[in-house]
Amino acid sequence: ITFHNQQLAEKAKAAFLQLGLLDEKFSRRIGHSTIFNIKVDNEVYRKLESNSVHCAQRGDGVRLSFHFYNNEKDIDDIVKILKTTR
């Protein structure tokens, strides 16, 4: 489970950095938890929710968390949604 979660975190981190949704300081971290706060507005939050992505508004962004019940396709689907809102 730990290895699976680490793989998901690495994939999500790379995707969110590529989209410019994470602060650059995270690019220097060796590891990252499975919890991400991406910098998006309310419109993107609503789009994620309307596409059955479980997330929460936190501060100036949206929190996404991945665990053993998620897979890489889930991250791909989220990235696809995020790309359509840009």
CSV table of C-alpha atoms in Angstrom, one decimal:
chain,number,residue,atom,x,y,z
A,1,ILE,CA,0.0,0.0,0.0
A,2,THR,CA,2.8,2.4,0.9
A,3,PHE,CA,4.6,1.8,-2.4
A,4,HIS,CA,1.3,2.3,-4.4
A,5,ASN,CA,0.6,5.5,-2.5
A,6,GLN,CA,4.1,6.8,-3.2
A,7,GLN,CA,3.7,6.1,-6.9
A,8,LEU,CA,0.4,8.0,-6.9
A,9,ALA,CA,2.0,11.0,-5.1
A,10,GLU,CA,4.9,11.1,-7.5
A,11,LYS,CA,2.6,11.1,-10.5
A,12,ALA,CA,0.3,13.7,-9.1
A,13,LYS,CA,3.2,15.9,-8.0
A,14,ALA,CA,4.7,15.8,-11.5
A,15,ALA,CA,1.4,16.6,-13.2
A,16,PHE,CA,0.4,19.4,-10.9
A,17,LEU,CA,3.9,21.0,-11.2
A,18,GLN,CA,3.7,20.8,-15.0
A,19,LEU,CA,0.3,22.5,-14.9
A,20,GLY,CA,1.8,25.2,-12.6
A,21,LEU,CA,-0.7,24.4,-9.8
A,22,LEU,CA,1.9,23.8,-7.1
A,23,ASP,CA,4.5,26.1,-5.6
A,24,GLU,CA,8.0,25.5,-7.1
A,25,LYS,CA,9.4,24.7,-3.6
A,26,PHE,CA,7.6,21.4,-3.9
A,27,SER,CA,9.7,20.5,-7.0
A,28,ARG,CA,12.8,20.3,-4.8
A,29,ARG,CA,11.3,17.9,-2.3
A,30,ILE,CA,12.4,14.3,-2.6
A,31,GLY,CA,9.1,12.9,-1.4
A,32,HIS,CA,5.6,14.3,-1.0
A,33,SER,CA,2.6,13.2,0.9
A,34,THR,CA,-0.5,12.0,-0.9
A,35,ILE,CA,-2.3,15.2,0.0
A,36,PHE,CA,-2.0,18.2,-2.4
A,37,ASN,CA,-3.4,21.7,-2.2
A,38,ILE,CA,-3.5,23.0,-5.8
A,39,LYS,CA,-4.0,26.7,-6.6
A,40,VAL,CA,-7.3,26.9,-8.4
A,41,ASP,CA,-10.4,29.0,-8.1
A,42,ASN,CA,-14.0,28.2,-7.2
A,43,GLU,CA,-14.9,27.5,-10.8
A,44,VAL,CA,-12.3,24.7,-11.0
A,45,TYR,CA,-13.5,23.4,-7.7
A,46,ARG,CA,-17.1,23.2,-8.9
A,47,LYS,CA,-15.9,21.5,-12.2
A,48,LEU,CA,-14.0,18.9,-10.2
A,49,GLU,CA,-17.0,18.2,-7.9
A,50,SER,CA,-19.4,18.0,-10.9
A,51,ASN,CA,-17.1,15.3,-12.3
A,52,SER,CA,-17.3,13.2,-9.1
A,53,VAL,CA,-13.8,14.2,-7.9
A,54,HIS,CA,-13.9,14.2,-4.1
A,55,CYS,CA,-12.0,17.3,-3.0
A,56,ALA,CA,-12.3,20.2,-0.5
A,57,GLN,CA,-11.7,23.9,-0.7
A,58,ARG,CA,-8.8,24.8,1.6
A,59,GLY,CA,-7.4,28.3,1.9
A,60,ASP,CA,-6.7,29.7,-1.6
A,61,GLY,CA,-6.9,26.3,-3.3
A,62,VAL,CA,-8.4,22.9,-3.5
A,63,ARG,CA,-7.2,19.8,-1.5
A,64,LEU,CA,-6.9,16.5,-3.3
A,65,SER,CA,-5.8,13.4,-1.6
A,66,PHE,CA,-4.9,10.0,-3.0
A,67,HIS,CA,-4.9,6.6,-1.3
A,68,PHE,CA,-4.8,2.8,-2.0
A,69,TYR,CA,-8.3,2.9,-3.6
A,70,ASN,CA,-7.1,5.3,-6.2
A,71,ASN,CA,-5.1,4.5,-9.4
A,72,GLU,CA,-3.1,6.4,-12.0
A,73,LYS,CA,-6.2,6.7,-14.2
A,74,ASP,CA,-7.8,8.8,-11.4
A,75,ILE,CA,-4.9,11.2,-11.6
A,76,ASP,CA,-5.1,11.3,-15.4
A,77,ASP,CA,-8.8,12.0,-15.3
A,78,ILE,CA,-8.2,14.9,-12.8
A,79,VAL,CA,-5.5,16.3,-15.0
A,80,LYS,CA,-7.8,16.1,-18.0
A,81,ILE,CA,-10.4,18.1,-16.1
A,82,LEU,CA,-7.9,20.7,-15.0
A,83,LYS,CA,-6.6,21.1,-18.5
A,84,THR,CA,-10.1,21.9,-19.8
A,85,THR,CA,-10.5,24.7,-17.2
A,86,ARG,CA,-7.4,26.6,-18.1
